[in-house]
Amino acid sequence: MNVLIYLMPIALLLGLGGLAAFFWAMRSGQFEDLDGDAARILFEDDETAPHRRV
Amino acid sequence: MTLAADHGRLETARALPVETVDGANRIMLAIDGISCSACVQRIERALNAEPDVVAARVNFTTRRLALTWKGAPGRAADFIERLSDMGFTARPFDAGALSTADAARDRHLLRAMGIAGFAAGNVMWLAIAVWAGVFEDMGPATRSLLNWTQALIALPAIAYSGMTFFASAWAAVRGGHVNMDVPISIGVILAAGMSLVQTVVGAPEVYFDAAISLVFLLLVGRYLDHRARGRARAAAAHLLSLAVTHVTRIADGGRIEQVALEQVAPGDQIIVAAGSRVPVDGMVFAGRSALDTSSLTGESVPADVGIGDRVFAGTMNLGAALTVEATAIGPDTVLAEVVRCMEAAEQGRARYVVLADHLARLYAPVVHSLAALTFLGWWLWPVGAPWTVALLNAVAVLIITCPCALAIAVPAVQVAASGRLFKRGILMKSATALERLATIDTVVFDKTGTLTEGRPELVDGTFPAGLADLAAGIAAASRHPLAEALRRARPQAGAITDVTEKPGDGLEAVIEGRTFRLGRRDFAAPGVAEVDDGCAEMWLGGDDIAPLRFAFRDRPRGDAAAVVADLRRHHRVILLSGDRAPAVAALAEALGITEWRAACRPAEKVAAIEDLKASGAKVLMVGDGINDAPSLAAADASMAPSAAADISRTTADVLFQGAGLDAVTATLAVARRSQVLVRQNLGLSLVYNVTLVPLAILGLVTPLLAAVAMSASSLTVILNALRLGRAGKVAAQ
């Protein structure tokens, strides 16, 4: 069972990584427009430069 | 009457909330008319193609456009015009002033949910390891390590994420009543506290997983619920930040100055520009114009006013600029009286208690006395066990009865239902609206702007083609609603350029030396007899032509007759209007409404609704004008079109977008279906409790059983909520 000593921290760190990714996504506005972004991938790209979220 | 038609003009007349930073201008626009993601692409393409535009991005969820451009800040008006040409109504709003509290709560819930989710996931795999140890051999040291790890993850997470429920429960208890958050908080705190004690003494029974996954599941429900209603609230709030705050006053010596509305005193002279709202009650001192009084009186025909006529705050000046001498300001105006009337009516509704809280009031005492009985039963009689065992069993009862499924039962259905309605452009602002809508048996409609489109349309007639086109050509020079209606009726007519506008009278055009006049009867066709059919009118007169009359009438919405017929199968349908009797009677007959009353003042509408309620009816009010706001507040439930007056939008429970009235039938269908689901859900969670509580009282509940039962019941309830079926769906094409 000694394997737990390092398996448990590894598992928890992975979980924390997921939590950090979630906070990053939240902060950068990934949850602002759930319906629009789902459809956006279907739009054709324009000649004009794609615009970043402002 | 709908005010949407006037927005374009209004906004160009007013200062737009444009932010300018480093030469780049930025504005947020709320856009009406986006129905699918293709609209998003059309808008973004069109605006990005405009010179100077740096970025245009539409948020499809909130139906908002963030627009950035270089150059003159005043170009915002052009962009709004451009959108309007494409068929979208754009209204600016100040993102800074609005809904910051809402956004903060949104972020807080999302963060709490993220933390609870992380903790629930990790506690769960640790807990599964412990449960597995029940069947296999697990040393006490290993189990203790696993339990301590669970405690270290779960306790901080519960303290942070559970704060939403603890705060709400504490507020309720301090206010002397009980809501659903009280038993939830007690259950979660006891589960966490007891598990901590068990961990410290090295006992096997810990419930961290049940406690934290409960918090997580409930937060998911809260967040979705908050988000769904936040969209509706934002839609209602769009225009609130743009209320008239400044007026143009003529100071001593004829100087013109801008002052805050509060600084105006009775006797002051105020200039009301064309296209703007009259800010005070008063008397016309100079000028002639037409006023749209529909939002205050329900009358669909614009009223002509001249020197000496009384005007009221809240009406819209359609024609030329007027000078008005103020007689009443702020709280003394008729408008303010309507608002007071509305607030009084609203208090009745505040007493409404939602079903879930109603249940909590019954539930909490039963559960807590059961736990007390369990404790006494195990400790004193009939069992006589040590008090520690008795306490453990009593706490197990509280944990197992923690109303997880019960607390999700209602929000889950609400989220599914409001999502379904949102897809159709129906926005639910109030959390309790569905419950109230489900019981409706009487539907009261307002006329102008609700059953009708609220804008004048040319009454069909036989006009000499040449003259009708001529009139439409002249009309192109004006933005008066009647002129615009004429233009709509004859879109192919070529515009005539040599036109002068005579304020308050009409238009005059000179074509090949001949003079033509389009406008009021005594201006364009003096000496012609008056025609009194209740219609708004415009006359075309001129050198050597016979005067020609164009009549305009407010048309019913396209599907109004069908919707009324549909509603009448199960509901009593009543029409209450502020308009004159002939116009109301004609519409009632056309739509098949047998009960109607005309010339109702706002207080009379409220009285009529109170009478209906007193006779036991559950009343839904559908209306849009300022004069409807008190009755919207007085009715059991209320709906307003999204183009309604600000105050009505704020009051109504439900807003609907689009040209049709079928939103009313769809909303009622979804509400009834969702109440069935809510009842089923409450039943399901009660069944789960009734089955498990005896086990808990007998001391047979293990952490594994608690966790499985809790998750299973929550999932059943959530899945059941998704069975909305076809209710409220658009009929198959």
Tab-separated table of C-alpha atoms in Angstrom, chain B residues 65 103 116 136 143 156 228 237 253 255 265 287 290 294 335 385-386 394 456 555 566 569 575 614 616 629 680-681 696:
chain	number	residue	atom	x	y	z
B	65	LEU	CA	-23.048	43.170	-30.044
B	103	ALA	CA	-22.399	39.235	-13.304
B	116	ALA	CA	-17.261	21.810	-5.445
B	136	GLU	CA	-11.529	-6.618	1.007
B	143	ARG	CA	-8.441	3.781	5.839
B	156	PRO	CA	-12.660	23.698	2.815
B	228	ALA	CA	-31.432	31.320	-17.467
B	237	ALA	CA	-32.960	46.110	-18.254
B	253	GLY	CA	-33.925	85.976	-21.920
B	255	ARG	CA	-31.383	81.318	-23.653
B	265	ALA	CA	-40.201	73.833	-11.718
B	287	GLY	CA	-45.870	74.763	-31.822
B	290	ALA	CA	-48.969	64.990	-33.109
B	294	SER	CA	-50.923	55.124	-26.737
B	335	LEU	CA	-47.248	58.899	-15.159
B	385	ALA	CA	-27.817	2.123	23.565
B	386	PRO	CA	-24.935	4.469	24.488
B	394	ALA	CA	-30.070	10.508	14.575
B	456	PRO	CA	-50.578	52.328	-38.310
B	555	ARG	CA	-53.712	46.082	-37.724
B	566	ASP	CA	-56.948	28.514	-29.298
B	569	ARG	CA	-61.039	26.495	-25.777
B	575	LEU	CA	-60.121	42.486	-23.807
B	614	ALA	CA	-61.987	38.001	-6.122
B	616	GLY	CA	-61.742	33.010	-7.918
B	629	ALA	CA	-48.159	48.325	-15.899
B	680	GLN	CA	-43.768	14.083	-10.281
B	681	ASN	CA	-40.316	15.143	-9.171
B	696	ALA	CA	-31.900	5.293	8.898
